[in-house]
Short mmCIF file of C-alpha atoms (C1' of nucleotides) in Angstrom, two decimals:
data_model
loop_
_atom_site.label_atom_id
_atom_site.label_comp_id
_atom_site.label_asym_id
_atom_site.label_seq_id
_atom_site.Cartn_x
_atom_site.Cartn_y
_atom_site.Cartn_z
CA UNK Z 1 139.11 17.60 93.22
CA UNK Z 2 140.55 20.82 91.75
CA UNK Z 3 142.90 20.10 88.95
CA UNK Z 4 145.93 21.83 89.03
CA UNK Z 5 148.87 20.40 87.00
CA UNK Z 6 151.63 21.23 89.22
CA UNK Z 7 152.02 19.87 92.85
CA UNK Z 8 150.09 20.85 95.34
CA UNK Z 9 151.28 19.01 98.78
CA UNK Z 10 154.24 20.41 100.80
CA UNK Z 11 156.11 17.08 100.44
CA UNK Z 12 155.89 17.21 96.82
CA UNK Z 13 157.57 20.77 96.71
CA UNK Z 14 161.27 21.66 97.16
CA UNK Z 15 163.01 23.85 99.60
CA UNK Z 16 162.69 26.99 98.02
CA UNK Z 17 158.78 26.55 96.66
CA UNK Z 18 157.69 25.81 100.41
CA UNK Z 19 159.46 28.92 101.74
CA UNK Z 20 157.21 30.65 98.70
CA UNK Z 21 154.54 28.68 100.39
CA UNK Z 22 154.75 29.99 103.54
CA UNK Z 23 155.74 33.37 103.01
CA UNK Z 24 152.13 33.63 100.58
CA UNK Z 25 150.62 31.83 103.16
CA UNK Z 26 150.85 34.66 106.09
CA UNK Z 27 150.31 36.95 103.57
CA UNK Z 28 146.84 35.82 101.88
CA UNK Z 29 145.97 35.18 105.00
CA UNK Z 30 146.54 38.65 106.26
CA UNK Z 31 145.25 39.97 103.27
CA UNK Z 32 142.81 39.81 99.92
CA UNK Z 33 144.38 38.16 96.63
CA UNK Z 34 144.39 41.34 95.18
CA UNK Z 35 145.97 43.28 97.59
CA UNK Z 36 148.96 40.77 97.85
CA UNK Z 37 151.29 41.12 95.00
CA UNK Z 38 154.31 38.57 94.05
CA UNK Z 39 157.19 41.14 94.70
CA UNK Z 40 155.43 41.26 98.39
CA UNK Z 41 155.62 37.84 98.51
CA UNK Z 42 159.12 37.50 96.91
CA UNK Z 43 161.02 39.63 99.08
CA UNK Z 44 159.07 38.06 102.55
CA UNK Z 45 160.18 35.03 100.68
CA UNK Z 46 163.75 36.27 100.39
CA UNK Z 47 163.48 35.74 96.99
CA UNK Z 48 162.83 37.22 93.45
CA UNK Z 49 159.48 37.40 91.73
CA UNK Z 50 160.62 35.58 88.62
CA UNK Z 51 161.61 32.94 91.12
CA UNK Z 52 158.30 32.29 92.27
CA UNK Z 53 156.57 32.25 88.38
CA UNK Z 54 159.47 29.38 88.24
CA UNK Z 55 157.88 27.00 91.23
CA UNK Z 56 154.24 28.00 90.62
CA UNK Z 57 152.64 29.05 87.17
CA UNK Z 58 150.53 31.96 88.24
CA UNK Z 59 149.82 34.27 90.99
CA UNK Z 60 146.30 31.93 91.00
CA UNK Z 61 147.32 28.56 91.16
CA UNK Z 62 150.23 29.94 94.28
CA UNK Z 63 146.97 30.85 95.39
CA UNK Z 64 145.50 27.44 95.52
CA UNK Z 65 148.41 25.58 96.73
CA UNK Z 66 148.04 27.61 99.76
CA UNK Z 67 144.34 27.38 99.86
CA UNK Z 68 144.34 23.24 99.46
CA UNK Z 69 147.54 23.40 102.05
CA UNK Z 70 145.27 24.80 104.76
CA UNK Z 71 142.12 23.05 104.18
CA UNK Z 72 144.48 20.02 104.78
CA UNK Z 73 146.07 21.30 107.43
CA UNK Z 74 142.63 22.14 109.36
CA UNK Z 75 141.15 18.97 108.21
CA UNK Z 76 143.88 16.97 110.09
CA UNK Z 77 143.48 18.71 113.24
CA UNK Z 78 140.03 18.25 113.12
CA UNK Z 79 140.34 14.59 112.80
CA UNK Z 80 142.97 15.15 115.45
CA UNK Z 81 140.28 16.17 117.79
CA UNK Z 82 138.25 13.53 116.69
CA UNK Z 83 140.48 10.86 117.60
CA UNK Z 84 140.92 11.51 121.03
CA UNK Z 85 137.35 11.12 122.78
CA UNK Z 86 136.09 9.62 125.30
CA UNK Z 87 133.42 6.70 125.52
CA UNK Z 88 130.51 8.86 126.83
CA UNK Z 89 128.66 10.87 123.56
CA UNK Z 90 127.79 13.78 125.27
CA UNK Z 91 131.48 13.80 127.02
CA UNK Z 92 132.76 13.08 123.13
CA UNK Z 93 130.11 16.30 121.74
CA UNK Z 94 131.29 18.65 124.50
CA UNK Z 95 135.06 17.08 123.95
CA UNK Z 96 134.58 17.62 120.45
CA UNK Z 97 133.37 21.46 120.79
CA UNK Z 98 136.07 22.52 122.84
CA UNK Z 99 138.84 20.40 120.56
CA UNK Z 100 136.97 22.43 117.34
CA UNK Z 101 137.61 25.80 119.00
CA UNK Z 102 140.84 25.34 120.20
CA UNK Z 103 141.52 23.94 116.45
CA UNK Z 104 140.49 27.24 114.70
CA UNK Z 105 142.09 29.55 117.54
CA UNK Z 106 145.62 27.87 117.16
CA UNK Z 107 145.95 28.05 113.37
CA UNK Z 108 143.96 31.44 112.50
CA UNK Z 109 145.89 31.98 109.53
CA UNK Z 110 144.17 28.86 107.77
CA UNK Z 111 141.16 29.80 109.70
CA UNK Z 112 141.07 33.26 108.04
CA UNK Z 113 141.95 31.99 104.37
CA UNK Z 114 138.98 29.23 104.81
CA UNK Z 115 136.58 31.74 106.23
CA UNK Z 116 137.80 34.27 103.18
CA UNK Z 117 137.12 32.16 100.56
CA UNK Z 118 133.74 31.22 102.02
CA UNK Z 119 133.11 34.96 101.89
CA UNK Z 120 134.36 35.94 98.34
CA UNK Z 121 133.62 32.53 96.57
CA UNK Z 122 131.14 30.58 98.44
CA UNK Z 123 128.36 30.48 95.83
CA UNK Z 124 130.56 29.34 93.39
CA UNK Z 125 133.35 27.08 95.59
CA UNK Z 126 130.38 26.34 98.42
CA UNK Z 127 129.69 22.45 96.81
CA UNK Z 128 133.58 22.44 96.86
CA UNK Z 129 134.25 23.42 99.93
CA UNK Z 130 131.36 21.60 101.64
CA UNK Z 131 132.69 18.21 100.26
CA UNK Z 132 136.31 18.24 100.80
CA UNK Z 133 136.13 20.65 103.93
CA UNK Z 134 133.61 19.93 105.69
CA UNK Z 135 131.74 17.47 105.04
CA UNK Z 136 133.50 14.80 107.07
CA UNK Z 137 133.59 16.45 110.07
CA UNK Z 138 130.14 17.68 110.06
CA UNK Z 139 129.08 14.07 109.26
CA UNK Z 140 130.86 12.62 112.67
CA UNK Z 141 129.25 14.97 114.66
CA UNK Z 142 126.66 14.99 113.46
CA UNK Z 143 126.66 10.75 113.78
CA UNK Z 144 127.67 11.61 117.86
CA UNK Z 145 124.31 13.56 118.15
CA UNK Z 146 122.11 10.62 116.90
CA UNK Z 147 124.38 8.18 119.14
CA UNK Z 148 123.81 10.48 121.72
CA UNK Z 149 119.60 10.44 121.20
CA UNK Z 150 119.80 6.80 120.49
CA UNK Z 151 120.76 6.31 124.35
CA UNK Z 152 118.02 8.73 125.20
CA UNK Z 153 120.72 11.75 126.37
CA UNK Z 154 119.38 13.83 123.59
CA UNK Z 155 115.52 14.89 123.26
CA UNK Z 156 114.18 13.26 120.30
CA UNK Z 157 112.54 16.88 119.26
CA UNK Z 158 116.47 17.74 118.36
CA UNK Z 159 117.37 17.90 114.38
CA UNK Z 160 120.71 16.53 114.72
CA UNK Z 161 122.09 18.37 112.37
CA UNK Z 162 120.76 22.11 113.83
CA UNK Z 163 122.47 21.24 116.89
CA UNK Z 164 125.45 20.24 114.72
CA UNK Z 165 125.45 23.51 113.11
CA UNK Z 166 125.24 25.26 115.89
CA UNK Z 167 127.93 24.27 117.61
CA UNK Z 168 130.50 24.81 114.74
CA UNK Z 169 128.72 27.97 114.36
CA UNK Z 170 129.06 28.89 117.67
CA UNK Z 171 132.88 28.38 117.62
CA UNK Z 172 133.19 29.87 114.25
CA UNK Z 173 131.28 33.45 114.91
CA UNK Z 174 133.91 33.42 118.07
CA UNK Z 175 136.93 33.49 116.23
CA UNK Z 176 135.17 36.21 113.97
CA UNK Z 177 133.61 38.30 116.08
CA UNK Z 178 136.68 38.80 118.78
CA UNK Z 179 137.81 42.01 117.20
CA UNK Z 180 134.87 43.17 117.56
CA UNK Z 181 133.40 41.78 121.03
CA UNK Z 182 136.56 42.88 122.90
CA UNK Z 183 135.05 46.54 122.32
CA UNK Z 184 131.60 45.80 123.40
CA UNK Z 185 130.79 46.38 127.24
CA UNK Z 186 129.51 43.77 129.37
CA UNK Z 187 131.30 40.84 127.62
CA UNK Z 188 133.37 38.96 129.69
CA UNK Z 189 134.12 35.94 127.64
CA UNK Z 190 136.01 37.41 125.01
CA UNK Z 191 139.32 36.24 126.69
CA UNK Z 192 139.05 32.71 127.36
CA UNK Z 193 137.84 30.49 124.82
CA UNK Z 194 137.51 27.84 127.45
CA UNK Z 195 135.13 29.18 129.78
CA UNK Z 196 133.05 30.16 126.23
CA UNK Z 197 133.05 26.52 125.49
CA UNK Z 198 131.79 25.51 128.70
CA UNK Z 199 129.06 28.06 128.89
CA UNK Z 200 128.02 27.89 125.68
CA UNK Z 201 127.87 23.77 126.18
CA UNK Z 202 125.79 23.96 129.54
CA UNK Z 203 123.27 26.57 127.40
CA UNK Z 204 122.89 24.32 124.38
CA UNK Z 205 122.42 21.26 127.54
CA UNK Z 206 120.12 22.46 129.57
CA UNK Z 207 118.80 25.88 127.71
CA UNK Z 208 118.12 29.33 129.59
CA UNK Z 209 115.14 28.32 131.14
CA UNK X 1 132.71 59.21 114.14
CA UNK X 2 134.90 58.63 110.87
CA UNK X 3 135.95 62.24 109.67
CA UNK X 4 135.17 63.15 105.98
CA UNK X 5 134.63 66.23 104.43
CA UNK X 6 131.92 65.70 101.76
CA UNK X 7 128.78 64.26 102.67
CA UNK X 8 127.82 60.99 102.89
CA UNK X 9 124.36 61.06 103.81
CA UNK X 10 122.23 59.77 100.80
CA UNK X 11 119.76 62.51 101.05
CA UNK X 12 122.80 65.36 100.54
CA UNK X 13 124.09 63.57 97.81
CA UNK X 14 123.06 64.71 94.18
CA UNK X 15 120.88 62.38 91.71
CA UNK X 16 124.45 61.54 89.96
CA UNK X 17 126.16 60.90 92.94
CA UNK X 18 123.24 59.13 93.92
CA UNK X 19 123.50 56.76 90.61
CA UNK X 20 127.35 56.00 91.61
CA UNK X 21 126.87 55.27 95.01
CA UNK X 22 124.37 52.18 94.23
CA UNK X 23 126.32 50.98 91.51
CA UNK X 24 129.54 51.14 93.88
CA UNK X 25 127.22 49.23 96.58
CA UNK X 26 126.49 46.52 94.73
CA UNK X 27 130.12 45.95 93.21
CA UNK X 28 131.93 46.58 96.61
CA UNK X 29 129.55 43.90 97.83
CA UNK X 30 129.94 41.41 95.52
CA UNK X 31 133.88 41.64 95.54
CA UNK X 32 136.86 43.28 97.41
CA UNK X 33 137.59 46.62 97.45
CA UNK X 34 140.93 45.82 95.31
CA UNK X 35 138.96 44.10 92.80
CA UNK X 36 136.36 46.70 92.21
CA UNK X 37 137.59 49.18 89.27
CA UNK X 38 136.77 52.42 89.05
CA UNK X 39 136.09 52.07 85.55
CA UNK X 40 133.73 49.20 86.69
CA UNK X 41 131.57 51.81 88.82
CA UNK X 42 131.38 54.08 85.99
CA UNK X 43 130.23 51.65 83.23
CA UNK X 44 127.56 50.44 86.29
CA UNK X 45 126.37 53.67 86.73
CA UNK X 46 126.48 54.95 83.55
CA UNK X 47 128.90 57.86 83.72
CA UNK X 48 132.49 58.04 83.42
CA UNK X 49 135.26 57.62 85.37
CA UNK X 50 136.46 60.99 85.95
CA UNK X 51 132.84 61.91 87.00
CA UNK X 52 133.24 59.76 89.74
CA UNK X 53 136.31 61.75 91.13
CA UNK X 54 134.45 64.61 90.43
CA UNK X 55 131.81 63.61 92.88
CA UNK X 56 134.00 61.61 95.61
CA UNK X 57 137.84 62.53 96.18
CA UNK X 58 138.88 58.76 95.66
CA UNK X 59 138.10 55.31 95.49
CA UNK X 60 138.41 55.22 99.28
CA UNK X 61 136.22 58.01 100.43
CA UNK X 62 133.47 56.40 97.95
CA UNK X 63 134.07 53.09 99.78
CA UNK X 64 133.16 54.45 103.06
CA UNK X 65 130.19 56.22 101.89
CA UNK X 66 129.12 53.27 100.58
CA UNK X 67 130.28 51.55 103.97
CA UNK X 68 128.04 54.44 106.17
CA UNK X 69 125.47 53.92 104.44
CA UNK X 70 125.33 50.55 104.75
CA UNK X 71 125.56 50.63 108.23
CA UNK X 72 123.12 53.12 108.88
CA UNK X 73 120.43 51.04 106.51
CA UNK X 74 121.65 48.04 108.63
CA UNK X 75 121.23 49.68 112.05
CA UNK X 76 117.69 51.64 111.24
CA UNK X 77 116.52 48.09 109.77
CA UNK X 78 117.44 46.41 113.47
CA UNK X 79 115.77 49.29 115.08
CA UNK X 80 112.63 49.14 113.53
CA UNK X 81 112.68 45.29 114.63
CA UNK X 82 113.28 46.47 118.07
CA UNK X 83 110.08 48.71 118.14
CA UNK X 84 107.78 46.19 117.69
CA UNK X 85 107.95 43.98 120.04
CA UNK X 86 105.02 42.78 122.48
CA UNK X 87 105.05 42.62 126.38
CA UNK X 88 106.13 39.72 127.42
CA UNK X 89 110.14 40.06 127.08
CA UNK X 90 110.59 35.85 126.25
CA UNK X 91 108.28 36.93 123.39
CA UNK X 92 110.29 39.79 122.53
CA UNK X 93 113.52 37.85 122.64
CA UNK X 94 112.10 35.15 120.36
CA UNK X 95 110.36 38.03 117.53
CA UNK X 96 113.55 40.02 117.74
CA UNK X 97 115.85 36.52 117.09
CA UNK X 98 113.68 36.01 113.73
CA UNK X 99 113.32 39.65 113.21
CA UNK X 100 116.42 40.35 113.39
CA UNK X 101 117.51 36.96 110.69
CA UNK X 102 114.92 38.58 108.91
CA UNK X 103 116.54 41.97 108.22
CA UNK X 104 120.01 40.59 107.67
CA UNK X 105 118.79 38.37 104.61
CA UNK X 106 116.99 40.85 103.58
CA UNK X 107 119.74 43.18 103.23
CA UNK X 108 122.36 40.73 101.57
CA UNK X 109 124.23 43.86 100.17
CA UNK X 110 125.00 45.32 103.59
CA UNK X 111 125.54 42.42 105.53
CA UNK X 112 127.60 41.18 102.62
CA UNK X 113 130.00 44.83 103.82
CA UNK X 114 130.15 44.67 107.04
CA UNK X 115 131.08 41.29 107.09
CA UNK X 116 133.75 42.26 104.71
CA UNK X 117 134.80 44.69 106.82
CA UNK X 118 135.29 42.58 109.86
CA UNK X 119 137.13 40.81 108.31
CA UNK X 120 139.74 42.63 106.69
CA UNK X 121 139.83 45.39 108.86
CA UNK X 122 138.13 43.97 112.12
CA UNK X 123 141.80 44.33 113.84
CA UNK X 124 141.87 48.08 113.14
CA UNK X 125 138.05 48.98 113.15
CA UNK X 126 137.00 46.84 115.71
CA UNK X 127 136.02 49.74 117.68
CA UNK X 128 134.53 51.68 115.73
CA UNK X 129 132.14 48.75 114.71
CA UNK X 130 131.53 48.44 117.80
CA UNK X 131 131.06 51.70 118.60
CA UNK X 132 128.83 52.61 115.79
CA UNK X 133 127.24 49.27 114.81
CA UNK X 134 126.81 46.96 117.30
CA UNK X 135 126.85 48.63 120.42
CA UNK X 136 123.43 49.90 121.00
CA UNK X 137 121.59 47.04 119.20
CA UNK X 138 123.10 44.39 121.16
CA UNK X 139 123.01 46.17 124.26
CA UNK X 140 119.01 46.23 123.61
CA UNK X 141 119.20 42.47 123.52
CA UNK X 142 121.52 42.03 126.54
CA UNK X 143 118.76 44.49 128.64
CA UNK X 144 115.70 42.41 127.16
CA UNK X 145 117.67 38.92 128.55
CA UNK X 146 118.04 40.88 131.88
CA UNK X 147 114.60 41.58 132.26
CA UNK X 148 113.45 37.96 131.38
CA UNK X 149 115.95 36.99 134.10
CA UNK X 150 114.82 39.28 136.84
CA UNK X 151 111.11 38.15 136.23
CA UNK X 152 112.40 34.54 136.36
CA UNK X 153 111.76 33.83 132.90
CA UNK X 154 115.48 32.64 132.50
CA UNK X 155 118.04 31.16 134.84
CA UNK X 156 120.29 33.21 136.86
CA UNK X 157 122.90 30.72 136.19
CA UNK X 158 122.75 32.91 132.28
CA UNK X 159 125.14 35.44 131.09
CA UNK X 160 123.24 37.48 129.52
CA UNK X 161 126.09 38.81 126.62
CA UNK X 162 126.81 35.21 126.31
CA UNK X 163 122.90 34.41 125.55
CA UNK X 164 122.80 37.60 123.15
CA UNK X 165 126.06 36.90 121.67
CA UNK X 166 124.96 33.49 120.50
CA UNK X 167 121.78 34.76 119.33
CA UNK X 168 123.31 36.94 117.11
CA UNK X 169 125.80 34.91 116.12
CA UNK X 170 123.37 32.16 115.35
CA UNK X 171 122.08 34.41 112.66
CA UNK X 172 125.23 35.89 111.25
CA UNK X 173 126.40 32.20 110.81
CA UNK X 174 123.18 31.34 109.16
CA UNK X 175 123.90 33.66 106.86
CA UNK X 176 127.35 33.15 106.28
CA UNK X 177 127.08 29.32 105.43
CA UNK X 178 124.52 29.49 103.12
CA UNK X 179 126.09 28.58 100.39
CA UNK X 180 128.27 25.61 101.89
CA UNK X 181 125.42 24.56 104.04
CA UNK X 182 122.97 23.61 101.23
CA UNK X 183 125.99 20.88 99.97
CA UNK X 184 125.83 19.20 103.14
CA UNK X 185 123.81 15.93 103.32
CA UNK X 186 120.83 15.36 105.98
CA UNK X 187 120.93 19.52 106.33
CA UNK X 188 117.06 20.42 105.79
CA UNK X 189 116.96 23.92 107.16
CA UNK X 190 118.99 25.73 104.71
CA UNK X 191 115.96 27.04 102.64
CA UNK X 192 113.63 28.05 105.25
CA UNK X 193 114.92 30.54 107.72
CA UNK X 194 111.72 30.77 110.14
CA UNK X 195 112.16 27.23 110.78
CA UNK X 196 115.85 27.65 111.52
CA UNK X 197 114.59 30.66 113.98
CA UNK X 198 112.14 28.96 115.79
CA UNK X 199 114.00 25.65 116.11
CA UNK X 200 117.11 27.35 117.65
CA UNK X 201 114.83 29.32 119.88
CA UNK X 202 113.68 26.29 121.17
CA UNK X 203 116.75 24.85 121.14
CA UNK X 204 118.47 27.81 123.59
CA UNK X 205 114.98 27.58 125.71
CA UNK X 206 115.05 23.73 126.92
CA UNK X 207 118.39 23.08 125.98
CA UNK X 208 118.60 19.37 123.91
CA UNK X 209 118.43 17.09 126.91
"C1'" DG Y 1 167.04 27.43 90.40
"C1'" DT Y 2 167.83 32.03 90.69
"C1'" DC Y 3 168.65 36.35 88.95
"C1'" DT Y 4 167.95 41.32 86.21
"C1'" DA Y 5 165.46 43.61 82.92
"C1'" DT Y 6 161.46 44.58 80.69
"C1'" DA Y 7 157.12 43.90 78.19
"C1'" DG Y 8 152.36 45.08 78.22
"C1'" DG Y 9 148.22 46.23 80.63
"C1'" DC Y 10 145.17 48.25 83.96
"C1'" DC Y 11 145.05 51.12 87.86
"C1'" DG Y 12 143.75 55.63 90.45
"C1'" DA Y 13 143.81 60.18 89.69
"C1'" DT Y 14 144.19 64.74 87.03
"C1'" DA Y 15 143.87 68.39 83.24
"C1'" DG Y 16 141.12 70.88 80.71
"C1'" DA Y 17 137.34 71.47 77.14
"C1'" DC Y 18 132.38 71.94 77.05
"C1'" DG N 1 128.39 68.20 86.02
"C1'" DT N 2 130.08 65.54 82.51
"C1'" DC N 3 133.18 64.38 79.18
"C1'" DT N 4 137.95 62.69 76.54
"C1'" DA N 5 142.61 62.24 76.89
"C1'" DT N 6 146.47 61.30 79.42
"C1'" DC N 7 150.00 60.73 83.23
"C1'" DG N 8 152.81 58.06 86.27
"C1'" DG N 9 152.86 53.91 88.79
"C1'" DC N 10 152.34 49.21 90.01
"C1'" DC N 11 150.80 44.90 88.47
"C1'" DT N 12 151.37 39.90 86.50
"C1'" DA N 13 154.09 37.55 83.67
"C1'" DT N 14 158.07 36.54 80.45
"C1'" DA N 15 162.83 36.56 78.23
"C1'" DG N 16 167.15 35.31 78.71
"C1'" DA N 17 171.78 35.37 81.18
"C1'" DC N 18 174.16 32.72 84.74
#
DNA sequence: GTCTATAGGCCGATAGAC
DNA sequence: GTCTATCGGCCTATAGAC
């Protein structure tokens, strides 16, 4: 767990700390900690930037609060997804796939901050991250693969946890790569994360060949 | 093309420019723009700070050298994959896959700033990536897919951006989750990236059922 | 809890000597 | 081309009134 002294969860702060919350939330999501300062976030905030030194004790640990809020956040809607599947395991991994990019699509802002802090911090925050992020999730679908090959609907040759990987990764270089894709002639899925799901699903089932 | 009106080819730049522009490469690599000092550079490259003005007009127009010349390293590094491939176009799909893994972890430094850059400024830049980056590489790999498909190799059923996309993407993600990957349990792939190639070649070729 | 005022430091960028 | 010295500005953070 990180350590920080003050609190941490939304329903531990008062009115005015979680409109601070929000207000830095948007914005180190839009932006790098550095190029955020507190008088931005004060006056989004409404508020004054001795204010916000009063409900959090540095720029850095506002900084976690939001960090740990949206790891939460994303963590619940993962389990979210997780809850609501189907008895088949292939139905439940393709279920699961579509829930996961949906997930990421509808809160980008948490999305970003994750996938920023991966970027700037990862070899130091990577153990971190990879045990109170995603570890869990990874784990249960990573348990539907081998469910999945112990009924024989998955070739045996499959390392459950490439396939695993791939599928978040597939999902995860979407959200990134949008921007960018949009621009690029020739790609037609750029606009509907749902038909990207299903293709992407049907390739990973039954390859190109 | 971005407009600028010194040069920011490597081989117009002087030895002393030279000298700035690797030391501002590997510090705008490791860390945001925002957190990278120009005082930093200069102690990195041995010089002082106003001798870094002297050479680039600000912080920003050094950045994007740095940023061109990434890019160009990056693209020249995927071209030379592309030109040596052998006949059969399955085969050259599968070399240029781990070719292409190949030259972005060989590179951390660039990939390390484009990635960056998508990031932050995907929204705004998008195109330009595009444009400058991405285009003509990927475009290679969406014509190699279509010639596999016309000589049956792969299904019609295949988009063949989609198939490229994910190819690509497989890498970029490989690359990305590095350091959060090697904390997850049961993941054994992490430290060997031919293995990772081959196994999601084979993987996209027969598909997991 | 919220404010104004300000301390104290580092920033990018410039002036001007050599 | 390279340096030292310096400017004005914005930053995080604090002091202290209300």
């Amino acid at each position: 767990m990180i350590k920080t002294d003050k609190h941490t969860h939304r329903s531990e702060l008062s009115r005015g700390a979680l409109l601070i919350l929000d207000a830095a939330e948007s914005l180190f999501a839009a932006k790098d900690f550095d190029a955020v300062s507190i008088n931005e976030i004060a006056s989004h905030a409404q508020t004054s930037k001795a204010n916000i030194f009063h409900h959090f004790k540095s720029k850095e640990a506002l900084y976690i609060s939001v960090l740990k809020n949206a790891c939460e956040r994303s963590v619940s809607a993962l389990n979210e997804v997780n809850s609501q599947l189907s008895d088949d395991p292939l139905k439940q991994l393709n279920q699961f796939f579509a829930g996961h990019l949906q997930a990421i699509l509808s809160s980008p802002l948490s999305t970003r901050l994750i996938q920023r802090e991966l970027l700037e911090n990862g070899e130091q925050k990577g153990k971190l991250l990879a045990e109170e992020v995603f570890s869990d999730t990874f784990a249960n679908v990573v348990r539907l693969v081998k469910q999945a090959q112990d009924k024989g609907m998955i070739r045996q040759g499959i390392d459950p946890s490439l396939l695993a990987f791939l599928m978040f990764g597939a999902n995860v270089v979407f959200f990134e790569s949008r921007s960018v894709l949009k621009h690029l002639p020739d790609v037609n899925f750029t606009e509907s994360p749902e038909e990207y799901s299903s293709a992407i699903f049907d390739l990973l089932t039954h390859g190109f060949k």
